[in-house]
PDB file of C-alpha atoms and ligand atoms in Angstrom:
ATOM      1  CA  UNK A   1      15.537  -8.616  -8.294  1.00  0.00           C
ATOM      2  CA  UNK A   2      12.211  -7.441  -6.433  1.00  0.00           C
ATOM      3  CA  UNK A   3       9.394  -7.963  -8.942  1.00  0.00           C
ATOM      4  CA  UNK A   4       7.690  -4.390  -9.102  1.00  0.00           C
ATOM      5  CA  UNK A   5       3.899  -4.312  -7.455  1.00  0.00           C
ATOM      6  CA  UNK A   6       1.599  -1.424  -7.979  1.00  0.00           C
ATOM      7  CA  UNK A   7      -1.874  -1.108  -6.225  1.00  0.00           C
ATOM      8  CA  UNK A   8      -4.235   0.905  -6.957  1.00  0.00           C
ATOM      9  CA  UNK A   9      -6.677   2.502  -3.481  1.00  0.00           C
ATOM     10  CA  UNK A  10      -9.973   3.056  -4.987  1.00  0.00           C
ATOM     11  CA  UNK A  11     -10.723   4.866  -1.123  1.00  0.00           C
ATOM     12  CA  UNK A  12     -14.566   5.727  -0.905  1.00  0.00           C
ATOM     13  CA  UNK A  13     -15.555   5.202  -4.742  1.00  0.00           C
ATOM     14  CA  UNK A  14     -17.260   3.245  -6.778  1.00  0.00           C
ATOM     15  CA  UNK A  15     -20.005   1.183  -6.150  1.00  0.00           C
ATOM     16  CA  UNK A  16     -20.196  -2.583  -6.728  1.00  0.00           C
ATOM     17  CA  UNK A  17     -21.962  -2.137 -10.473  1.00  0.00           C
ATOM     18  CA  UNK A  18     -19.481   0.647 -11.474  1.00  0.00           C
ATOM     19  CA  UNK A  19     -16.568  -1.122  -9.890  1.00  0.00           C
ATOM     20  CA  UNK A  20     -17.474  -4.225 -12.240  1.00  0.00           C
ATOM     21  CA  UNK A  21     -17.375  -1.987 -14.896  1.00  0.00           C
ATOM     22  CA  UNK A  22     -13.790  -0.240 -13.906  1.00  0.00           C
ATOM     23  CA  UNK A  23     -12.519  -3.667 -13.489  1.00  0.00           C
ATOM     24  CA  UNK A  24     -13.776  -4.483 -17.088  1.00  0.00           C
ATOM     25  CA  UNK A  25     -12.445  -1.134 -18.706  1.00  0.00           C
ATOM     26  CA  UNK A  26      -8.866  -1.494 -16.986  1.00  0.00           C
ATOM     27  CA  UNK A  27      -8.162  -5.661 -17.620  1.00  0.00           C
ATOM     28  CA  UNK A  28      -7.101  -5.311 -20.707  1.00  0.00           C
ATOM     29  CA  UNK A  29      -5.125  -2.263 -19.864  1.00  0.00           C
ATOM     30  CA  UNK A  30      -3.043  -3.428 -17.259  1.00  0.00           C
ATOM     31  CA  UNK A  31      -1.402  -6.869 -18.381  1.00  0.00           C
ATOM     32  CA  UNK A  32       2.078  -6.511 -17.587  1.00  0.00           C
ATOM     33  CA  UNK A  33       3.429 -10.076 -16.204  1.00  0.00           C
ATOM     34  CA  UNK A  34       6.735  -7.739 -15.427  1.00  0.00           C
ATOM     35  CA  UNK A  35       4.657  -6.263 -12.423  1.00  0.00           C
ATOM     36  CA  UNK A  36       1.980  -7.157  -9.058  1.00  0.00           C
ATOM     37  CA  UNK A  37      -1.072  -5.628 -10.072  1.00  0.00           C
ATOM     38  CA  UNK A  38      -3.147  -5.115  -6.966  1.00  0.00           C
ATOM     39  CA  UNK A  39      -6.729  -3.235  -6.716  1.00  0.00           C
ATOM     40  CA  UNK A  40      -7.469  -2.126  -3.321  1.00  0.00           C
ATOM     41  CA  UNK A  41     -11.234  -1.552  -2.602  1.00  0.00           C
ATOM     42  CA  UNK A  42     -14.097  -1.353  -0.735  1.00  0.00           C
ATOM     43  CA  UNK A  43     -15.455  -3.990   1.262  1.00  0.00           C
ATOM     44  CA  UNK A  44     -18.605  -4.328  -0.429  1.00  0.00           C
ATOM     45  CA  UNK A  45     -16.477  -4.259  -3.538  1.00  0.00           C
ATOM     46  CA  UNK A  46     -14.169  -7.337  -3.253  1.00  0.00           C
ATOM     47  CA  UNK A  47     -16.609 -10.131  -3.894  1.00  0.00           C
ATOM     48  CA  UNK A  48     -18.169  -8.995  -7.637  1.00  0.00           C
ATOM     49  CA  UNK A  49     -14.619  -7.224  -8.253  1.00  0.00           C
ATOM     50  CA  UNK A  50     -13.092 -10.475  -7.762  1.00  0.00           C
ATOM     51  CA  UNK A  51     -15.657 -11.902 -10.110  1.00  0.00           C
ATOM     52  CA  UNK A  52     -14.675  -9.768 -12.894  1.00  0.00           C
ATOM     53  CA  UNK A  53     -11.198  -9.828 -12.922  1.00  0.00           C
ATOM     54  CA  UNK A  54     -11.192 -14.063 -12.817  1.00  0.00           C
ATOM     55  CA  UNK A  55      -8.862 -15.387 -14.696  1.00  0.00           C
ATOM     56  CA  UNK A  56      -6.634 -12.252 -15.649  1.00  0.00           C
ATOM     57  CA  UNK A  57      -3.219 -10.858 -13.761  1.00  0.00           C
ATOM     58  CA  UNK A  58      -5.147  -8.360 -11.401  1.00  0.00           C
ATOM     59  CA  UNK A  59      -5.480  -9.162  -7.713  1.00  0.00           C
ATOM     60  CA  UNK A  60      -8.403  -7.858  -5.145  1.00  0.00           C
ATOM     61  CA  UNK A  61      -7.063  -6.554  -2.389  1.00  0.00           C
ATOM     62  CA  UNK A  62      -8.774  -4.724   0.459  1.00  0.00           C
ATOM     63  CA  UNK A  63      -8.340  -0.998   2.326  1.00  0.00           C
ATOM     64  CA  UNK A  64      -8.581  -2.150   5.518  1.00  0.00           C
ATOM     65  CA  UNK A  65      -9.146  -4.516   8.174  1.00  0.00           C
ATOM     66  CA  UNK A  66      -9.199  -4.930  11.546  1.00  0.00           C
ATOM     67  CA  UNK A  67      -7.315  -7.093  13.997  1.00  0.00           C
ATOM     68  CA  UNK A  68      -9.998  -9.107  15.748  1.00  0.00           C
ATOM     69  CA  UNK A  69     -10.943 -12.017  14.595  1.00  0.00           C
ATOM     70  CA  UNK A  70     -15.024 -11.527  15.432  1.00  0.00           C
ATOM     71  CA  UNK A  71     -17.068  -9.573  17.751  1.00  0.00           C
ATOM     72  CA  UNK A  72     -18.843  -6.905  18.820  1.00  0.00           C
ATOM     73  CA  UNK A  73     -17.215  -4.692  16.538  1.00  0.00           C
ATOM     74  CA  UNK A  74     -19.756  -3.087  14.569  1.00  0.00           C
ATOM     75  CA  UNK A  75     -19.017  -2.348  11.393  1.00  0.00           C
ATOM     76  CA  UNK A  76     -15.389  -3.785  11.047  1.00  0.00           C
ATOM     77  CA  UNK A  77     -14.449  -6.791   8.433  1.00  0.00           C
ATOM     78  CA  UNK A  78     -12.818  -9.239   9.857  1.00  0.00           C
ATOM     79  CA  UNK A  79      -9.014 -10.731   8.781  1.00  0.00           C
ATOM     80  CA  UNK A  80     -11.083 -14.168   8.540  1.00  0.00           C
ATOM     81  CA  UNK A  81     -13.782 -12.534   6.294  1.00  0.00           C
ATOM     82  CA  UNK A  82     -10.943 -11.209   3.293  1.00  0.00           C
ATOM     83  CA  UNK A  83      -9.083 -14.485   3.967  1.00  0.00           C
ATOM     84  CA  UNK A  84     -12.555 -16.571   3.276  1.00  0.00           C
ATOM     85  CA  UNK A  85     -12.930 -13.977   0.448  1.00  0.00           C
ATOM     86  CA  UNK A  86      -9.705 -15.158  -1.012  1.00  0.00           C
ATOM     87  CA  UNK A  87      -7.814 -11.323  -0.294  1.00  0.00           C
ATOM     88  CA  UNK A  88      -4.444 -11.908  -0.368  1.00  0.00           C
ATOM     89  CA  UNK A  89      -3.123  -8.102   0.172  1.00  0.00           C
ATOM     90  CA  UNK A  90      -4.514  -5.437   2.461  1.00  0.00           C
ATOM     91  CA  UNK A  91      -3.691  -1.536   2.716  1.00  0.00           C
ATOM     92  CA  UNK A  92      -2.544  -1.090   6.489  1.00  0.00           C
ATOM     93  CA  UNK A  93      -2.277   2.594   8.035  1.00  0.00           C
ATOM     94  CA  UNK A  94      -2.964   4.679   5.275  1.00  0.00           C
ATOM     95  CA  UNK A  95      -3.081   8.444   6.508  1.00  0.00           C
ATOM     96  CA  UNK A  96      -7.009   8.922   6.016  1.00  0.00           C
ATOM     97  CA  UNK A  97      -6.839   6.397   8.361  1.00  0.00           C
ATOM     98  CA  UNK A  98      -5.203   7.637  11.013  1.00  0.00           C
ATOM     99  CA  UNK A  99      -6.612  11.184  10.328  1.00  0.00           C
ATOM    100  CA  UNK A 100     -10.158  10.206  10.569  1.00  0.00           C
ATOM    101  CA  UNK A 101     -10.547   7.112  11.964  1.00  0.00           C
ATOM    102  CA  UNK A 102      -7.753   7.473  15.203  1.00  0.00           C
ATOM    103  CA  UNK A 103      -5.235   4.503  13.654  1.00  0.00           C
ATOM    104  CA  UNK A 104      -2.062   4.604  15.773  1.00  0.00           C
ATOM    105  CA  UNK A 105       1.155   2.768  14.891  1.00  0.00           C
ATOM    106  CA  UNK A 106       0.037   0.622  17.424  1.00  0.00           C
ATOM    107  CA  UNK A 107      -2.772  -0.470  15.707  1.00  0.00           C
ATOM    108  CA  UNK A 108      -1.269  -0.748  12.869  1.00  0.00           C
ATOM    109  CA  UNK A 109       0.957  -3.207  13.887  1.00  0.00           C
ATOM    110  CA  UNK A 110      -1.936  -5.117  15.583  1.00  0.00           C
ATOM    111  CA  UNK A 111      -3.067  -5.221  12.196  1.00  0.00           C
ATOM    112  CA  UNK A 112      -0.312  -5.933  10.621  1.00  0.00           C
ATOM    113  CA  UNK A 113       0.196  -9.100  12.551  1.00  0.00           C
ATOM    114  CA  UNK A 114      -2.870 -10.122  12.039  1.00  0.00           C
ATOM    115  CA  UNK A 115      -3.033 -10.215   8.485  1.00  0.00           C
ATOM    116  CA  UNK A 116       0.301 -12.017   8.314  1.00  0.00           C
ATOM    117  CA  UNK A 117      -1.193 -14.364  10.641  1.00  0.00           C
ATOM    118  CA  UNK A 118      -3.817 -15.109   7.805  1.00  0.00           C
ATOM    119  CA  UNK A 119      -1.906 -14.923   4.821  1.00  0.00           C
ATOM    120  CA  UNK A 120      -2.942 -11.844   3.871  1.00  0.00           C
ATOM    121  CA  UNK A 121      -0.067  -9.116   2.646  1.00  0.00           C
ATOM    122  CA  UNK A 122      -0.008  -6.185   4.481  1.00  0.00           C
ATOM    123  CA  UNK A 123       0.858  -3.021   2.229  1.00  0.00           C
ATOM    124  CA  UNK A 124       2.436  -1.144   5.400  1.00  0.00           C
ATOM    125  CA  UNK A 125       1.804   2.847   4.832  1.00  0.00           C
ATOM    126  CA  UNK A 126       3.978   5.261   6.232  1.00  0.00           C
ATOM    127  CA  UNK A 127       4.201   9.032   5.902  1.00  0.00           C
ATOM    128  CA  UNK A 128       5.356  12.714   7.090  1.00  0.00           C
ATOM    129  CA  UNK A 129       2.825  15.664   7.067  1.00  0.00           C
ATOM    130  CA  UNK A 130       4.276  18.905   5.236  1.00  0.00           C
ATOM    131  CA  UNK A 131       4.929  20.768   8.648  1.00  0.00           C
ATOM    132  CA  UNK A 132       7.244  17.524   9.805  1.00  0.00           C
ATOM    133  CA  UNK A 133       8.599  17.624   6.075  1.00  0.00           C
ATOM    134  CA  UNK A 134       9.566  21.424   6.777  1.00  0.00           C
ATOM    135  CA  UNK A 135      10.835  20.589  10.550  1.00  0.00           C
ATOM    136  CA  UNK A 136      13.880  18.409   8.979  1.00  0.00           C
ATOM    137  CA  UNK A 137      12.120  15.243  10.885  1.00  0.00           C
ATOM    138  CA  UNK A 138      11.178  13.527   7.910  1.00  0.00           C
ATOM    139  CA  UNK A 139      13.323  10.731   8.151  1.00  0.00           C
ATOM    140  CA  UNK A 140      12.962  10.185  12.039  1.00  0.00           C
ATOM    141  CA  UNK A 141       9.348  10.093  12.094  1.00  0.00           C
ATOM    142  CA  UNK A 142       9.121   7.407   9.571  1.00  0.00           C
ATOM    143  CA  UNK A 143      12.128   5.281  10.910  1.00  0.00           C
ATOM    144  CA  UNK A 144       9.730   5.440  14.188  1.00  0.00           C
ATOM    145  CA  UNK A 145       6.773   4.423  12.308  1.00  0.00           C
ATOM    146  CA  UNK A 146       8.169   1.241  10.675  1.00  0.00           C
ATOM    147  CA  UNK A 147       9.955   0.505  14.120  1.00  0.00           C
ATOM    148  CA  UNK A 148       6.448   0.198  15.402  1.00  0.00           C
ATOM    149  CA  UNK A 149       4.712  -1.382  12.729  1.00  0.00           C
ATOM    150  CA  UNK A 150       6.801  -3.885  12.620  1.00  0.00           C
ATOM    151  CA  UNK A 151       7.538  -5.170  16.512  1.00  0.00           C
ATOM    152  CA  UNK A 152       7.212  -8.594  16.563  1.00  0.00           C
ATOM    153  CA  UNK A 153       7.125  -9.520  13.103  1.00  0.00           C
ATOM    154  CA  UNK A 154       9.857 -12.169  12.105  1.00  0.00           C
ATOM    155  CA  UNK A 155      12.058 -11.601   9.163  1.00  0.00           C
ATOM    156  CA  UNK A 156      10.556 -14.038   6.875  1.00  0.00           C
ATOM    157  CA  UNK A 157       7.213 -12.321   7.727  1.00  0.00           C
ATOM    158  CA  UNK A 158       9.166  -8.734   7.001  1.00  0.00           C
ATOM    159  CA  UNK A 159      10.248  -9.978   3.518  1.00  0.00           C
ATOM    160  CA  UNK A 160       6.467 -10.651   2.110  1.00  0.00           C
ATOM    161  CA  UNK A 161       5.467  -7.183   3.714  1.00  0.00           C
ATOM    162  CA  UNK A 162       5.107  -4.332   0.962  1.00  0.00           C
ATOM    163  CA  UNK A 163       5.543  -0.720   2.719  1.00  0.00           C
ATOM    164  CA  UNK A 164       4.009   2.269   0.886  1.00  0.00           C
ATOM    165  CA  UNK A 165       6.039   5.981   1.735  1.00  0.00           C
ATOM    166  CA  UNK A 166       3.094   8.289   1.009  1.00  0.00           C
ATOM    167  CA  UNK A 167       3.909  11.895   1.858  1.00  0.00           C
ATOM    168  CA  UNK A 168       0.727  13.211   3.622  1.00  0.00           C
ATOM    169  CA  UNK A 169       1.119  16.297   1.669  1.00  0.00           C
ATOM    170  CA  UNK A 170       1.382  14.395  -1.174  1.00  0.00           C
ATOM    171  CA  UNK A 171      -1.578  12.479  -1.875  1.00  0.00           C
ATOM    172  CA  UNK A 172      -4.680  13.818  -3.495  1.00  0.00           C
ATOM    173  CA  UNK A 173      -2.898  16.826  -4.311  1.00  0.00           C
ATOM    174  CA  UNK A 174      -1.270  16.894  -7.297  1.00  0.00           C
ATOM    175  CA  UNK A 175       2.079  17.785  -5.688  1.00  0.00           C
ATOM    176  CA  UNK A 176       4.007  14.878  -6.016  1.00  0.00           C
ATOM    177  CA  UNK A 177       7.656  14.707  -3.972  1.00  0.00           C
ATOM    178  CA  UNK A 178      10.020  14.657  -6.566  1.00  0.00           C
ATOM    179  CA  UNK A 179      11.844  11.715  -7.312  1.00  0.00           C
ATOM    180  CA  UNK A 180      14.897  12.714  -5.040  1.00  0.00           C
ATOM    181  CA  UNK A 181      13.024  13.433  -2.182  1.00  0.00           C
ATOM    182  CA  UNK A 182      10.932   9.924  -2.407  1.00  0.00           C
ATOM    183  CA  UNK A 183      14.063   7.745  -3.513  1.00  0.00           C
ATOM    184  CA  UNK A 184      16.001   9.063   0.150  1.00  0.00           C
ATOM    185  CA  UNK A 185      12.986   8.582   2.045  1.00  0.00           C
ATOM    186  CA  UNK A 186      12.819   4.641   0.729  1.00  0.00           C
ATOM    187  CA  UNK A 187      16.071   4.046   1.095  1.00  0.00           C
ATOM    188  CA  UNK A 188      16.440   5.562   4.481  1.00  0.00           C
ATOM    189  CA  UNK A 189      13.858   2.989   4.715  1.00  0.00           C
ATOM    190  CA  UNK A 190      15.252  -0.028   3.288  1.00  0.00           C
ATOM    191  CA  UNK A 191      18.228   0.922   5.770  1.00  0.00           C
ATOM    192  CA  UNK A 192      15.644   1.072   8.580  1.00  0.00           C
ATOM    193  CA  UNK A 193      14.563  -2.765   8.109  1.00  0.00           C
ATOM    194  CA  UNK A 194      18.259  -3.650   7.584  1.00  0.00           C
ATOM    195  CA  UNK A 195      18.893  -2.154  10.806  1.00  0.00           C
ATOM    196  CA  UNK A 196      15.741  -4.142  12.889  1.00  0.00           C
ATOM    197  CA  UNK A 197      16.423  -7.419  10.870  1.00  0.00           C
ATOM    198  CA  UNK A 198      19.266  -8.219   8.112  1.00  0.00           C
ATOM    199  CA  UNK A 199      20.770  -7.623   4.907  1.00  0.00           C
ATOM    200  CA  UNK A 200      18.944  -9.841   3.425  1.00  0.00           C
ATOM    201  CA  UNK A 201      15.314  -8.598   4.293  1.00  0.00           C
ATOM    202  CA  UNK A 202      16.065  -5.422   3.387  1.00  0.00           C
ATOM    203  CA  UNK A 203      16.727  -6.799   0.388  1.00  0.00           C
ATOM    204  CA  UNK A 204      14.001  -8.573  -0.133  1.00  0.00           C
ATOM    205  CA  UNK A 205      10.771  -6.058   0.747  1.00  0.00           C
ATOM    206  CA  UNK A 206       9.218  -3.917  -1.186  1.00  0.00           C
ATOM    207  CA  UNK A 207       8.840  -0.169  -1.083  1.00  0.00           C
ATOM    208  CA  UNK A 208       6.223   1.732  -2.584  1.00  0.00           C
ATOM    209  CA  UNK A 209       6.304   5.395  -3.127  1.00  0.00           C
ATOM    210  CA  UNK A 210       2.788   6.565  -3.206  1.00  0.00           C
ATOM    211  CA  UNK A 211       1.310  10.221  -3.534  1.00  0.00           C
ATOM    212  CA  UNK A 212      -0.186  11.767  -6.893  1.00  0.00           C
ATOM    213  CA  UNK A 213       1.604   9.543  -8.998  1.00  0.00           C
ATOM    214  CA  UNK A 214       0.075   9.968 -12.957  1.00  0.00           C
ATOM    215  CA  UNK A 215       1.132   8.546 -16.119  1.00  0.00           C
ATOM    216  CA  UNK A 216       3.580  11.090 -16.566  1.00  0.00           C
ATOM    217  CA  UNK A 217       5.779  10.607 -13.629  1.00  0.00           C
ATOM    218  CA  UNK A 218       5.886   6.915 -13.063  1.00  0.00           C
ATOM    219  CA  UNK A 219       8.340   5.522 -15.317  1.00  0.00           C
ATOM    220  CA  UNK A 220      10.796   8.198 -13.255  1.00  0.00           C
ATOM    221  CA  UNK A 221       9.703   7.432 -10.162  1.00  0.00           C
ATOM    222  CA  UNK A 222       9.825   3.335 -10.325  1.00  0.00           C
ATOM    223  CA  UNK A 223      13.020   3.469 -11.878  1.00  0.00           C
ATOM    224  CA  UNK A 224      14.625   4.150  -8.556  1.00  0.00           C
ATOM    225  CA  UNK A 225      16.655   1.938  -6.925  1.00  0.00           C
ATOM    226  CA  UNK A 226      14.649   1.513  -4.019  1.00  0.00           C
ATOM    227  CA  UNK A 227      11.265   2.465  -5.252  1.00  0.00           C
ATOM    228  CA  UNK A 228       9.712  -0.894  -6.161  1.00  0.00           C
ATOM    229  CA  UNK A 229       6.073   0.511  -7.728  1.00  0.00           C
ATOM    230  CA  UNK A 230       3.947   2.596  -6.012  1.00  0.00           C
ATOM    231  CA  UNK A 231       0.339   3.058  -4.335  1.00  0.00           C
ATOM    232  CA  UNK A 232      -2.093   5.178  -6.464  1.00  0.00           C
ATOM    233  CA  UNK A 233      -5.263   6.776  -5.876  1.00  0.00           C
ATOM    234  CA  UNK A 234      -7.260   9.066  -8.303  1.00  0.00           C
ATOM    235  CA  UNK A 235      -5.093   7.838 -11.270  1.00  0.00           C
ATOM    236  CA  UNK A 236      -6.142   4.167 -10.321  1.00  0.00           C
ATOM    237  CA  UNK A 237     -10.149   5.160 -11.049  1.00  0.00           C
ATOM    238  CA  UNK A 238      -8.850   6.082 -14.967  1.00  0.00           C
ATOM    239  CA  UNK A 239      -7.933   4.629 -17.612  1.00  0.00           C
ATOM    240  CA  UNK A 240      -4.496   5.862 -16.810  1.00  0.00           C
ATOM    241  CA  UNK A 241      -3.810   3.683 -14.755  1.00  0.00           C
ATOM    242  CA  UNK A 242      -3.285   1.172 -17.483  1.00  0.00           C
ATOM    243  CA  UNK A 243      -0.274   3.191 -18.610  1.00  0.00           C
ATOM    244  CA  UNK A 244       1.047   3.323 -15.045  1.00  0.00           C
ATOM    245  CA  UNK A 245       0.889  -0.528 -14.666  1.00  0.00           C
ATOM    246  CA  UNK A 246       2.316  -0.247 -18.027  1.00  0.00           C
ATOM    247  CA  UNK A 247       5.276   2.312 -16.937  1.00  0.00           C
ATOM    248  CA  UNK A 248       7.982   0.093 -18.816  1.00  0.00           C
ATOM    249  CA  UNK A 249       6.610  -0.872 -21.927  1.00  0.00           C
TER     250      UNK A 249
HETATM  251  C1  LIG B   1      -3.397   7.121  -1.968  1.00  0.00           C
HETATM  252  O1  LIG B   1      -4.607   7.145  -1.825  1.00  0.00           O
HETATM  253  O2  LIG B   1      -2.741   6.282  -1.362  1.00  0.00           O
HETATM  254  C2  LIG B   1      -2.767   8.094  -2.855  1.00  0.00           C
HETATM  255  C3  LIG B   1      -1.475   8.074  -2.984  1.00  0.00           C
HETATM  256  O3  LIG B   1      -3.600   8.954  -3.512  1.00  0.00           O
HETATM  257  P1  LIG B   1      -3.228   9.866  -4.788  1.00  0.00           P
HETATM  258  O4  LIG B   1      -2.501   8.981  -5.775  1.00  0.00           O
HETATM  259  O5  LIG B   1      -4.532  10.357  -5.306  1.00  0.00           O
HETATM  260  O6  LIG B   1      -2.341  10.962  -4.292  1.00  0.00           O
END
């Protein structure tokens, strides 16, 4: 049984005083020992987010990283810096990302390695725009995408990775793919790492579906065979995201 992990990506919000006070107003909300709680945030977050969620079920994770160690790479946080920082997951490839900051898959999977390298999860995002959606390639593109992201990553490296599906045309929009359409895409995914490495790894990694999911639709969506939780934006700045944490109580 994959235990269910859902992460919240906080994106470009909250500053370090209000995201104390998020952390604060969700702890209490978001206790289920049944699930991975994970609260990706800003780099200037992670330190006094950290600090306020001591000693309860919720881990710190970060939105990004790059894949040098150190440098002349102005403005960049290092896989070294969120492993000092005690990160333990990181959001990989997300598709604001790649839209406005030029990630490839290759990059990605520098990235990917990287953070392995250090211990740090990788939550691996993947993802079709509507007009790929409406071209039938849905299933193709993605199958290339985790090809890619994952070259040169062992299987016992594969099975710690968490992969988020997020639907481009899906996230921040209210228009969530229905629970058909994101159940085929992670299986066809599950199949894809079954394919590259084993039975067993497929198995064994989990598969977020990510892309306005609320309170409401949760419980439907995670209950999925191959939907193991899910990556959440807006909904993870609310108190509602207690009651997605809390999808099966
Ligand atoms: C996301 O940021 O990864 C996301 C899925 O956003 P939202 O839940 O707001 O669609």
């Amino acid at each position: 049984m994959r235990k269910k992990i859902i992460a919240g990506n906080w994106k470009m919000n909250m500053t370090p005083t209000e995201a104390v006070n998020l952390v604060n107003t969700l702890k209490p909300l978001v206790n289920n020992e049944d699930v991975d709680v994970v609260f990706c945030v800003p780099a200037i977050d992670i330190i006094p987010a950290m600090e306020a969620a001591k000693g309860t079920n919720i881990h710190i994770g970060a939105e990004n990283m790059y894949f040098e160690e150190s440098g002349a790479y102005t403005g960049e946080i290092s896989p070294k810096m969120l492993e000092d920082a005690g990160v333990k997951y990181v959001v990989i490839g997300h598709s604001e990302r790649r839209e406005y900051f030029a990630e490839t898959d290759e990059t990605v999977n520098k990235k990917v390695l990287k953070a392995l390298e250090h211990g740090i999860t990788p939550i691996i995002c993947c993802g079709e725009s509507l007009t790929q959606r409406e071209q039938g390639i849905t299933i193709d593109w993605i199958r290339q995408q985790i090809k890619i992201a994952f070259l040169n990553v062992t299987a016992d490296q594969a099975k710690t990775t968490v992969i988020a599906y997020e639907p481009i045309w899906a996230i921040g929009t209210g228009k969530t793919a229905t629970t058909e359409q994101a159940e085929e895409v992670c299986a066809a995914i599950r199949a894809c790492i079954g394919e590259i490495y084993d039975e067993a790894t497929a198995d064994a990694i989990r598969i977020q579906y990510g892309g306005s999911v609320n309170a409401g639709n949760a419980a439907e969506l995670f209950a999925q065979p191959d939907i193991d939780g899910g990556l959440v934006g807006g909904a993870s700045l609310k108190p509602d995201f207690g009651k997605i944490v809390c999808y099966n109580k």
